[in-house]
């Protein structure tokens, strides 16, 4: 291995240098693969799930088993939707509060479908910061955002707190049978 004018220590140093370079490259490769493997679940979690990848197809919701005073929670296109079966007393209270909303005064009749006043359909998010409001019963029936204190009446109108908008209303319609709600359409 050594020839005239070659130092055996120089050859050993070259071999050691090549090994170091190889180990460094291998370590970088394994490290990059480890980071990619660790990031994969995070990146996959940030994307839409299989239910929402149906590109917003309308969703039918049977209403026959929902008693007055109950609220259904459904997820459509990755967004929470509240479907409230309001009692006669709740409808009267919502109508009595027309014009009370401090930001966007809307009549209750503008927030429900004619002939289906007992059904309130709103997105289940506080428009202030996207929190999910908790349902309130009793004197202050409606929803309360636990994070910042915004309050919404039984029509989804903001009555108190930092929210600047009423709870949003998705496109929806009722089937002619009156017992099925279709979210994602304006007419059936």
Short mmCIF file of N, CA and C in Angstrom, two decimals:
data_model
loop_
_atom_site.label_atom_id
_atom_site.label_comp_id
_atom_site.label_asym_id
_atom_site.label_seq_id
_atom_site.Cartn_x
_atom_site.Cartn_y
_atom_site.Cartn_z
N UNK A 1 0.81 -1.19 0.00
CA UNK A 1 0.00 0.00 0.00
C UNK A 1 0.85 1.25 0.00
N UNK A 2 1.95 1.09 0.65
CA UNK A 2 2.82 2.25 0.68
C UNK A 2 3.86 2.12 -0.42
N UNK A 3 4.11 3.14 -1.05
CA UNK A 3 5.10 3.13 -2.11
C UNK A 3 6.21 4.09 -1.75
N UNK A 4 7.14 4.25 -2.69
CA UNK A 4 8.23 5.16 -2.43
C UNK A 4 7.69 6.57 -2.24
N UNK A 5 8.09 7.23 -1.19
CA UNK A 5 7.70 8.60 -0.92
C UNK A 5 6.35 8.74 -0.24
N UNK A 6 5.68 7.59 0.06
CA UNK A 6 4.37 7.66 0.70
C UNK A 6 4.54 7.34 2.16
N UNK A 7 3.88 8.11 2.97
CA UNK A 7 3.92 7.90 4.41
C UNK A 7 2.72 7.06 4.81
N UNK A 8 2.92 5.94 5.56
CA UNK A 8 1.79 5.11 5.96
C UNK A 8 0.80 5.87 6.83
N UNK A 9 1.24 6.83 7.58
CA UNK A 9 0.33 7.60 8.42
C UNK A 9 -0.62 8.46 7.57
N UNK A 10 -0.14 8.94 6.43
CA UNK A 10 -0.98 9.74 5.54
C UNK A 10 -2.12 8.90 4.95
N UNK A 11 -1.83 7.68 4.57
CA UNK A 11 -2.87 6.78 4.01
C UNK A 11 -3.92 6.46 5.06
N UNK A 12 -3.52 6.21 6.28
CA UNK A 12 -4.47 5.93 7.36
C UNK A 12 -5.34 7.15 7.63
N UNK A 13 -4.75 8.34 7.56
CA UNK A 13 -5.52 9.57 7.79
C UNK A 13 -6.56 9.78 6.70
N UNK A 14 -6.23 9.46 5.46
CA UNK A 14 -7.17 9.58 4.35
C UNK A 14 -8.35 8.64 4.56
N UNK A 15 -8.07 7.42 4.98
CA UNK A 15 -9.12 6.43 5.23
C UNK A 15 -10.04 6.91 6.36
N UNK A 16 -9.44 7.41 7.42
CA UNK A 16 -10.25 7.93 8.54
C UNK A 16 -11.11 9.12 8.11
N UNK A 17 -10.56 9.98 7.28
CA UNK A 17 -11.32 11.14 6.79
C UNK A 17 -12.51 10.68 5.93
N UNK A 18 -12.27 9.68 5.06
CA UNK A 18 -13.36 9.15 4.24
C UNK A 18 -14.44 8.52 5.11
N UNK A 19 -14.05 7.81 6.16
CA UNK A 19 -15.03 7.21 7.07
C UNK A 19 -15.85 8.29 7.78
N UNK A 20 -15.17 9.34 8.23
CA UNK A 20 -15.88 10.44 8.90
C UNK A 20 -16.91 11.08 7.96
N UNK A 21 -16.49 11.33 6.72
CA UNK A 21 -17.41 11.92 5.75
C UNK A 21 -18.61 11.02 5.50
N UNK A 22 -18.34 9.73 5.37
CA UNK A 22 -19.42 8.76 5.14
C UNK A 22 -20.36 8.72 6.33
N UNK A 23 -19.82 8.68 7.54
CA UNK A 23 -20.65 8.66 8.75
C UNK A 23 -21.46 9.96 8.90
N UNK A 24 -20.85 11.08 8.57
CA UNK A 24 -21.57 12.37 8.64
C UNK A 24 -22.74 12.38 7.66
N UNK A 25 -22.50 11.93 6.42
CA UNK A 25 -23.57 11.88 5.43
C UNK A 25 -24.68 10.93 5.86
N UNK A 26 -24.30 9.77 6.38
CA UNK A 26 -25.27 8.79 6.84
C UNK A 26 -26.08 9.33 8.02
N UNK A 27 -25.42 10.02 8.94
CA UNK A 27 -26.11 10.61 10.09
C UNK A 27 -27.11 11.68 9.63
N UNK A 28 -26.70 12.52 8.68
CA UNK A 28 -27.61 13.55 8.16
C UNK A 28 -28.81 12.91 7.48
N UNK A 29 -28.56 11.87 6.70
CA UNK A 29 -29.65 11.18 6.01
C UNK A 29 -30.65 10.57 7.00
N UNK A 30 -30.13 9.86 8.00
CA UNK A 30 -31.00 9.22 9.01
C UNK A 30 -31.74 10.29 9.80
N UNK A 31 -31.07 11.39 10.14
CA UNK A 31 -31.72 12.49 10.86
C UNK A 31 -32.85 13.11 10.05
N UNK A 32 -32.60 13.35 8.77
CA UNK A 32 -33.64 13.92 7.90
C UNK A 32 -34.82 12.97 7.76
N UNK A 33 -34.52 11.67 7.62
CA UNK A 33 -35.60 10.69 7.53
C UNK A 33 -36.40 10.65 8.83
N UNK A 34 -35.73 10.76 9.97
CA UNK A 34 -36.42 10.77 11.26
C UNK A 34 -37.32 11.99 11.41
N UNK A 35 -36.84 13.16 11.01
CA UNK A 35 -37.65 14.38 11.08
C UNK A 35 -38.87 14.25 10.17
N UNK A 36 -38.66 13.74 8.96
CA UNK A 36 -39.77 13.57 8.02
C UNK A 36 -40.80 12.59 8.59
N UNK A 37 -40.31 11.50 9.19
CA UNK A 37 -41.23 10.51 9.77
C UNK A 37 -42.01 11.11 10.94
N UNK A 38 -41.36 11.96 11.72
CA UNK A 38 -42.04 12.59 12.86
C UNK A 38 -43.04 13.64 12.40
N UNK A 39 -42.76 14.33 11.31
CA UNK A 39 -43.64 15.41 10.82
C UNK A 39 -44.83 14.88 10.04
N UNK A 40 -44.71 13.69 9.49
CA UNK A 40 -45.78 13.15 8.64
C UNK A 40 -47.14 13.15 9.33
N UNK A 41 -47.29 12.63 10.55
CA UNK A 41 -48.61 12.64 11.20
C UNK A 41 -49.14 14.06 11.41
N UNK A 42 -48.26 15.00 11.72
CA UNK A 42 -48.70 16.38 11.92
C UNK A 42 -49.23 16.97 10.62
N UNK A 43 -48.50 16.79 9.55
CA UNK A 43 -48.94 17.32 8.26
C UNK A 43 -50.25 16.66 7.83
N UNK A 44 -50.36 15.36 8.04
CA UNK A 44 -51.60 14.65 7.67
C UNK A 44 -52.77 15.13 8.52
N UNK A 45 -52.54 15.47 9.77
CA UNK A 45 -53.62 15.93 10.65
C UNK A 45 -54.12 17.31 10.25
N UNK A 46 -53.27 18.11 9.63
CA UNK A 46 -53.67 19.46 9.23
C UNK A 46 -54.55 19.47 7.98
N UNK A 47 -54.51 18.41 7.21
CA UNK A 47 -55.31 18.34 5.99
C UNK A 47 -56.73 17.91 6.28
N UNK A 48 -57.61 17.99 5.29
CA UNK A 48 -59.00 17.58 5.50
C UNK A 48 -59.12 16.07 5.67
N UNK A 49 -60.10 15.64 6.46
CA UNK A 49 -60.31 14.21 6.64
C UNK A 49 -61.17 13.68 5.48
N UNK A 50 -61.40 12.39 5.48
CA UNK A 50 -62.11 11.76 4.37
C UNK A 50 -63.54 12.28 4.24
N UNK A 51 -64.19 12.60 5.37
CA UNK A 51 -65.57 13.07 5.31
C UNK A 51 -65.66 14.41 4.61
N UNK A 52 -64.69 15.28 4.83
CA UNK A 52 -64.77 16.61 4.24
C UNK A 52 -64.23 16.65 2.82
N UNK A 53 -63.58 15.61 2.38
CA UNK A 53 -63.04 15.61 1.03
C UNK A 53 -64.11 15.34 -0.02
N UNK A 54 -65.34 15.12 0.39
CA UNK A 54 -66.42 14.88 -0.56
C UNK A 54 -66.86 16.18 -1.22
N UNK A 55 -66.05 17.24 -1.05
CA UNK A 55 -66.26 18.53 -1.70
C UNK A 55 -67.60 19.13 -1.36
N UNK A 56 -68.00 19.04 -0.11
CA UNK A 56 -69.17 19.75 0.35
C UNK A 56 -70.49 19.24 -0.16
N UNK A 57 -70.60 17.96 -0.41
CA UNK A 57 -71.88 17.43 -0.85
C UNK A 57 -72.93 17.74 0.21
N UNK A 58 -74.15 18.00 -0.20
CA UNK A 58 -75.21 18.24 0.78
C UNK A 58 -75.37 17.05 1.72
N UNK A 59 -75.82 17.34 2.93
CA UNK A 59 -76.00 16.30 3.93
C UNK A 59 -77.45 16.33 4.41
N UNK A 60 -78.10 15.17 4.39
CA UNK A 60 -79.47 15.04 4.88
C UNK A 60 -79.46 14.65 6.35
N UNK A 61 -80.30 15.33 7.13
CA UNK A 61 -80.39 15.05 8.56
C UNK A 61 -81.85 14.81 8.90
N UNK A 62 -82.18 13.59 9.35
CA UNK A 62 -83.57 13.32 9.76
C UNK A 62 -83.86 14.04 11.07
N UNK A 63 -85.04 14.65 11.15
CA UNK A 63 -85.40 15.45 12.32
C UNK A 63 -86.53 14.84 13.14
N UNK A 64 -87.08 13.72 12.69
CA UNK A 64 -88.25 13.14 13.34
C UNK A 64 -88.08 12.79 14.80
N UNK A 65 -86.88 12.43 15.23
CA UNK A 65 -86.66 12.00 16.61
C UNK A 65 -86.10 13.10 17.50
N UNK A 66 -86.05 14.33 17.02
CA UNK A 66 -85.49 15.43 17.80
C UNK A 66 -86.64 16.12 18.54
N UNK A 67 -86.62 16.02 19.85
CA UNK A 67 -87.68 16.59 20.67
C UNK A 67 -87.50 18.11 20.79
N UNK A 68 -88.60 18.83 20.98
CA UNK A 68 -88.49 20.28 21.23
C UNK A 68 -87.58 20.53 22.43
N UNK A 69 -86.69 21.51 22.28
CA UNK A 69 -85.74 21.84 23.34
C UNK A 69 -84.40 21.15 23.17
N UNK A 70 -84.25 20.28 22.17
CA UNK A 70 -82.99 19.57 21.93
C UNK A 70 -82.21 20.23 20.79
N UNK A 71 -80.89 20.07 20.87
CA UNK A 71 -80.01 20.59 19.83
C UNK A 71 -79.17 19.45 19.27
N UNK A 72 -79.22 19.28 17.96
CA UNK A 72 -78.34 18.32 17.28
C UNK A 72 -77.04 19.03 16.94
N UNK A 73 -75.96 18.29 17.00
CA UNK A 73 -74.66 18.79 16.55
C UNK A 73 -74.20 17.88 15.43
N UNK A 74 -73.95 18.45 14.28
CA UNK A 74 -73.47 17.68 13.14
C UNK A 74 -72.28 18.42 12.52
N UNK A 75 -71.40 17.66 11.90
CA UNK A 75 -70.25 18.24 11.21
C UNK A 75 -70.49 18.13 9.72
N UNK A 76 -70.45 19.25 9.04
CA UNK A 76 -70.63 19.30 7.59
C UNK A 76 -69.49 20.13 7.02
N UNK A 77 -68.77 19.55 6.06
CA UNK A 77 -67.62 20.20 5.42
C UNK A 77 -66.60 20.66 6.45
N UNK A 78 -66.46 19.86 7.51
CA UNK A 78 -65.48 20.17 8.54
C UNK A 78 -65.90 21.24 9.52
N UNK A 79 -67.16 21.68 9.44
CA UNK A 79 -67.64 22.73 10.34
C UNK A 79 -68.79 22.19 11.18
N UNK A 80 -68.79 22.58 12.44
CA UNK A 80 -69.85 22.18 13.36
C UNK A 80 -71.12 22.98 13.07
N UNK A 81 -72.25 22.28 13.04
CA UNK A 81 -73.55 22.93 12.81
C UNK A 81 -74.47 22.57 13.97
N UNK A 82 -75.12 23.59 14.56
CA UNK A 82 -76.13 23.39 15.58
C UNK A 82 -77.50 23.40 14.90
N UNK A 83 -78.33 22.41 15.21
CA UNK A 83 -79.70 22.35 14.71
C UNK A 83 -80.59 22.29 15.95
N UNK A 84 -81.21 23.40 16.27
CA UNK A 84 -82.00 23.53 17.49
C UNK A 84 -83.49 23.40 17.18
N UNK A 85 -84.15 22.44 17.84
CA UNK A 85 -85.61 22.31 17.76
C UNK A 85 -86.18 23.17 18.89
N UNK A 86 -86.60 24.37 18.53
CA UNK A 86 -87.04 25.33 19.53
C UNK A 86 -88.47 25.05 19.98
N UNK A 87 -88.74 25.27 21.25
CA UNK A 87 -90.09 25.14 21.79
C UNK A 87 -90.89 26.39 21.44
N UNK A 88 -92.19 26.33 21.62
CA UNK A 88 -93.04 27.51 21.38
C UNK A 88 -92.58 28.68 22.25
N UNK A 89 -92.24 28.40 23.48
CA UNK A 89 -91.77 29.44 24.40
C UNK A 89 -90.46 30.04 23.90
N UNK A 90 -89.55 29.22 23.40
CA UNK A 90 -88.27 29.72 22.87
C UNK A 90 -88.48 30.58 21.63
N UNK A 91 -89.42 30.22 20.79
CA UNK A 91 -89.72 31.03 19.60
C UNK A 91 -90.27 32.38 20.02
N UNK A 92 -91.17 32.39 21.00
CA UNK A 92 -91.73 33.66 21.50
C UNK A 92 -90.63 34.53 22.10
N UNK A 93 -89.73 33.91 22.87
CA UNK A 93 -88.63 34.65 23.46
C UNK A 93 -87.70 35.21 22.38
N UNK A 94 -87.41 34.42 21.36
CA UNK A 94 -86.54 34.89 20.26
C UNK A 94 -87.20 36.06 19.53
N UNK A 95 -88.51 35.99 19.31
CA UNK A 95 -89.23 37.10 18.65
C UNK A 95 -89.26 38.34 19.54
N UNK A 96 -89.36 38.14 20.86
CA UNK A 96 -89.38 39.27 21.78
C UNK A 96 -88.03 39.99 21.81
N UNK A 97 -86.97 39.29 21.46
CA UNK A 97 -85.63 39.88 21.47
C UNK A 97 -85.24 40.49 20.13
N UNK A 98 -86.15 40.54 19.17
CA UNK A 98 -85.84 41.17 17.87
C UNK A 98 -85.31 42.58 18.10
N UNK A 99 -84.21 42.90 17.47
CA UNK A 99 -83.63 44.24 17.57
C UNK A 99 -82.73 44.43 18.78
N UNK A 100 -82.60 43.43 19.65
CA UNK A 100 -81.77 43.57 20.84
C UNK A 100 -80.29 43.34 20.54
N UNK A 101 -80.00 42.58 19.50
CA UNK A 101 -78.61 42.30 19.16
C UNK A 101 -77.87 43.61 19.00
N UNK A 102 -76.75 43.74 19.72
CA UNK A 102 -76.04 45.02 19.77
C UNK A 102 -75.23 45.29 18.50
N UNK A 103 -74.97 44.28 17.69
CA UNK A 103 -74.12 44.46 16.51
C UNK A 103 -74.91 44.37 15.21
N UNK A 104 -75.56 43.25 15.00
CA UNK A 104 -76.29 43.01 13.75
C UNK A 104 -77.75 42.73 14.08
N UNK A 105 -78.55 43.78 14.24
CA UNK A 105 -79.96 43.51 14.56
C UNK A 105 -80.64 42.80 13.39
N UNK A 106 -81.20 41.64 13.68
CA UNK A 106 -81.93 40.86 12.69
C UNK A 106 -83.17 40.31 13.38
N UNK A 107 -84.27 40.32 12.67
CA UNK A 107 -85.47 39.69 13.21
C UNK A 107 -85.29 38.18 13.20
N UNK A 108 -85.93 37.53 14.14
CA UNK A 108 -85.86 36.07 14.20
C UNK A 108 -86.31 35.46 12.87
N UNK A 109 -87.32 36.06 12.26
CA UNK A 109 -87.86 35.55 11.00
C UNK A 109 -86.81 35.56 9.88
N UNK A 110 -85.80 36.41 9.98
CA UNK A 110 -84.73 36.46 8.98
C UNK A 110 -83.71 35.34 9.19
N UNK A 111 -83.75 34.68 10.32
CA UNK A 111 -82.74 33.68 10.66
C UNK A 111 -83.27 32.25 10.61
N UNK A 112 -84.57 32.10 10.28
CA UNK A 112 -85.19 30.77 10.15
C UNK A 112 -85.96 30.72 8.84
N UNK A 113 -86.35 29.52 8.45
CA UNK A 113 -87.13 29.36 7.21
C UNK A 113 -88.62 29.51 7.51
N UNK A 114 -89.35 30.20 6.65
CA UNK A 114 -90.80 30.34 6.85
C UNK A 114 -91.49 28.98 6.90
N UNK A 115 -92.38 28.83 7.86
CA UNK A 115 -93.08 27.56 8.03
C UNK A 115 -92.30 26.56 8.87
N UNK A 116 -91.06 26.87 9.17
CA UNK A 116 -90.21 25.98 9.99
C UNK A 116 -89.53 26.79 11.10
N UNK A 117 -90.28 27.68 11.71
CA UNK A 117 -89.72 28.57 12.73
C UNK A 117 -89.17 27.83 13.93
N UNK A 118 -89.63 26.59 14.13
CA UNK A 118 -89.15 25.82 15.28
C UNK A 118 -87.72 25.34 15.10
N UNK A 119 -87.18 25.41 13.89
CA UNK A 119 -85.82 24.91 13.63
C UNK A 119 -84.86 26.08 13.40
N UNK A 120 -83.86 26.16 14.25
CA UNK A 120 -82.78 27.13 14.06
C UNK A 120 -81.55 26.35 13.62
N UNK A 121 -80.93 26.77 12.53
CA UNK A 121 -79.74 26.10 12.00
C UNK A 121 -78.63 27.15 11.89
N UNK A 122 -77.56 26.97 12.68
CA UNK A 122 -76.44 27.91 12.68
C UNK A 122 -75.13 27.14 12.77
N UNK A 123 -74.05 27.76 12.30
CA UNK A 123 -72.73 27.19 12.52
C UNK A 123 -72.42 27.29 14.01
N UNK A 124 -71.81 26.25 14.56
CA UNK A 124 -71.56 26.18 15.99
C UNK A 124 -70.25 26.79 16.43
N UNK A 125 -69.97 28.00 15.95
CA UNK A 125 -68.73 28.69 16.31
C UNK A 125 -69.03 30.12 16.71
N UNK A 126 -68.28 30.59 17.69
CA UNK A 126 -68.36 32.00 18.05
C UNK A 126 -67.62 32.78 16.97
N UNK A 127 -68.26 33.79 16.38
CA UNK A 127 -67.60 34.54 15.31
C UNK A 127 -66.41 35.38 15.80
N UNK A 128 -66.25 35.53 17.11
CA UNK A 128 -65.15 36.33 17.65
C UNK A 128 -63.82 35.62 17.48
N UNK A 129 -63.72 34.38 17.97
CA UNK A 129 -62.43 33.69 17.92
C UNK A 129 -62.55 32.23 17.48
N UNK A 130 -63.74 31.81 17.04
CA UNK A 130 -63.90 30.46 16.55
C UNK A 130 -64.12 29.41 17.62
N UNK A 131 -64.37 29.84 18.86
CA UNK A 131 -64.62 28.89 19.95
C UNK A 131 -66.00 28.25 19.76
N UNK A 132 -66.22 27.13 20.42
CA UNK A 132 -67.51 26.45 20.36
C UNK A 132 -68.33 26.88 21.57
N UNK A 133 -69.42 27.62 21.36
CA UNK A 133 -70.23 28.08 22.49
C UNK A 133 -70.96 26.92 23.17
N UNK A 134 -71.16 27.07 24.47
CA UNK A 134 -71.93 26.11 25.25
C UNK A 134 -73.39 26.53 25.27
N UNK A 135 -74.25 25.54 25.25
CA UNK A 135 -75.68 25.82 25.30
C UNK A 135 -76.08 26.26 26.70
N UNK A 136 -76.93 27.27 26.77
CA UNK A 136 -77.47 27.76 28.04
C UNK A 136 -78.97 27.51 28.07
N UNK A 137 -79.47 27.18 29.23
CA UNK A 137 -80.91 27.01 29.38
C UNK A 137 -81.38 27.94 30.49
N UNK A 138 -82.68 28.05 30.60
CA UNK A 138 -83.24 28.91 31.64
C UNK A 138 -83.51 30.30 31.13
N UNK A 139 -83.32 31.28 32.02
CA UNK A 139 -83.62 32.67 31.70
C UNK A 139 -82.82 33.20 30.51
N UNK A 140 -81.55 32.83 30.43
CA UNK A 140 -80.68 33.30 29.34
C UNK A 140 -80.45 32.18 28.34
N UNK A 141 -81.51 31.60 27.83
CA UNK A 141 -81.38 30.50 26.88
C UNK A 141 -80.65 30.97 25.63
N UNK A 142 -79.84 30.11 25.10
CA UNK A 142 -79.06 30.42 23.91
C UNK A 142 -77.70 29.76 24.03
N UNK A 143 -76.64 30.51 23.73
CA UNK A 143 -75.29 29.97 23.78
C UNK A 143 -74.36 30.98 24.43
N UNK A 144 -73.35 30.47 25.11
CA UNK A 144 -72.33 31.28 25.78
C UNK A 144 -70.97 30.78 25.35
N UNK A 145 -70.13 31.69 24.84
CA UNK A 145 -68.76 31.33 24.48
C UNK A 145 -67.94 31.27 25.76
N UNK A 146 -67.36 30.10 26.09
CA UNK A 146 -66.64 29.97 27.35
C UNK A 146 -65.30 30.72 27.37
N UNK A 147 -64.77 31.06 26.23
CA UNK A 147 -63.44 31.67 26.17
C UNK A 147 -63.47 33.18 26.43
N UNK A 148 -64.41 33.88 25.79
CA UNK A 148 -64.40 35.34 25.87
C UNK A 148 -65.71 35.92 26.37
N UNK A 149 -66.70 35.08 26.62
CA UNK A 149 -67.94 35.55 27.23
C UNK A 149 -68.99 36.10 26.29
N UNK A 150 -68.86 35.91 25.00
CA UNK A 150 -69.93 36.36 24.10
C UNK A 150 -71.17 35.52 24.34
N UNK A 151 -72.32 36.18 24.35
CA UNK A 151 -73.59 35.48 24.53
C UNK A 151 -74.44 35.62 23.27
N UNK A 152 -75.16 34.55 22.96
CA UNK A 152 -76.01 34.52 21.77
C UNK A 152 -77.39 34.05 22.20
N UNK A 153 -78.44 34.66 21.65
CA UNK A 153 -79.80 34.27 22.03
C UNK A 153 -80.25 33.03 21.25
N UNK A 154 -81.52 32.66 21.41
CA UNK A 154 -82.05 31.46 20.77
C UNK A 154 -82.26 31.61 19.26
N UNK A 155 -81.78 32.72 18.73
CA UNK A 155 -81.79 32.92 17.29
C UNK A 155 -80.35 33.01 16.77
N UNK A 156 -79.37 32.85 17.67
CA UNK A 156 -77.97 32.92 17.28
C UNK A 156 -77.45 34.33 17.12
N UNK A 157 -78.18 35.30 17.68
CA UNK A 157 -77.77 36.71 17.58
C UNK A 157 -76.92 37.06 18.80
N UNK A 158 -75.84 37.81 18.56
CA UNK A 158 -74.97 38.21 19.66
C UNK A 158 -75.70 39.26 20.50
N UNK A 159 -75.72 39.02 21.81
CA UNK A 159 -76.39 39.96 22.72
C UNK A 159 -75.40 40.60 23.70
N UNK A 160 -74.23 39.98 23.86
CA UNK A 160 -73.26 40.50 24.82
C UNK A 160 -71.88 39.92 24.51
N UNK A 161 -70.83 40.68 24.84
CA UNK A 161 -69.48 40.17 24.69
C UNK A 161 -68.76 40.76 23.49
N UNK A 162 -67.56 40.26 23.23
CA UNK A 162 -66.72 40.85 22.17
C UNK A 162 -67.06 40.43 20.74
N UNK A 163 -67.95 39.45 20.56
CA UNK A 163 -68.28 39.02 19.18
C UNK A 163 -68.86 40.19 18.40
N UNK A 164 -68.44 40.32 17.17
CA UNK A 164 -68.88 41.43 16.31
C UNK A 164 -69.93 41.00 15.28
N UNK A 165 -70.25 39.70 15.26
CA UNK A 165 -71.22 39.19 14.29
C UNK A 165 -72.12 38.17 14.96
N UNK A 166 -73.29 37.96 14.38
CA UNK A 166 -74.17 36.89 14.82
C UNK A 166 -73.60 35.55 14.37
N UNK A 167 -74.08 34.47 14.97
CA UNK A 167 -73.65 33.14 14.53
C UNK A 167 -74.10 32.97 13.07
N UNK A 168 -73.22 32.49 12.24
CA UNK A 168 -73.49 32.36 10.81
C UNK A 168 -74.50 31.25 10.53
N UNK A 169 -75.21 31.40 9.43
CA UNK A 169 -76.23 30.44 9.02
C UNK A 169 -75.76 29.77 7.73
N UNK A 170 -75.67 28.44 7.72
CA UNK A 170 -75.30 27.75 6.48
C UNK A 170 -76.48 27.71 5.52
N UNK A 171 -76.21 27.40 4.27
CA UNK A 171 -77.30 27.16 3.32
C UNK A 171 -77.99 25.87 3.72
N UNK A 172 -79.32 25.90 3.78
CA UNK A 172 -80.07 24.69 4.10
C UNK A 172 -81.50 24.83 3.59
N UNK A 173 -82.16 23.69 3.49
CA UNK A 173 -83.56 23.65 3.06
C UNK A 173 -84.21 22.43 3.69
N UNK A 174 -85.53 22.43 3.71
CA UNK A 174 -86.28 21.29 4.24
C UNK A 174 -86.87 20.51 3.09
N UNK A 175 -86.84 19.17 3.22
CA UNK A 175 -87.52 18.32 2.25
C UNK A 175 -89.02 18.57 2.38
N UNK A 176 -89.78 18.30 1.34
CA UNK A 176 -91.22 18.51 1.41
C UNK A 176 -91.90 17.76 2.57
N UNK A 177 -91.29 16.65 3.01
CA UNK A 177 -91.90 15.91 4.13
C UNK A 177 -91.80 16.67 5.45
N UNK A 178 -90.94 17.70 5.51
CA UNK A 178 -90.79 18.51 6.72
C UNK A 178 -90.02 17.82 7.83
N UNK A 179 -89.60 16.60 7.62
CA UNK A 179 -88.91 15.83 8.65
C UNK A 179 -87.44 15.60 8.34
N UNK A 180 -86.97 16.17 7.23
CA UNK A 180 -85.58 16.00 6.84
C UNK A 180 -85.00 17.35 6.44
N UNK A 181 -83.84 17.64 7.00
CA UNK A 181 -83.15 18.89 6.72
C UNK A 181 -81.97 18.56 5.79
N UNK A 182 -81.77 19.36 4.79
CA UNK A 182 -80.62 19.19 3.89
C UNK A 182 -79.73 20.41 4.01
N UNK A 183 -78.52 20.18 4.52
CA UNK A 183 -77.54 21.25 4.66
C UNK A 183 -76.69 21.28 3.40
N UNK A 184 -76.46 22.49 2.88
CA UNK A 184 -75.61 22.65 1.70
C UNK A 184 -76.36 23.02 0.46
N UNK A 185 -77.66 23.27 0.57
CA UNK A 185 -78.48 23.68 -0.57
C UNK A 185 -79.38 24.83 -0.13
N UNK A 186 -79.83 25.62 -1.09
CA UNK A 186 -80.77 26.70 -0.77
C UNK A 186 -82.21 26.26 -0.98
N UNK A 187 -82.44 25.33 -1.90
CA UNK A 187 -83.77 24.81 -2.18
C UNK A 187 -83.67 23.31 -2.42
N UNK A 188 -84.76 22.60 -2.10
CA UNK A 188 -84.79 21.16 -2.36
C UNK A 188 -85.66 20.90 -3.55
#
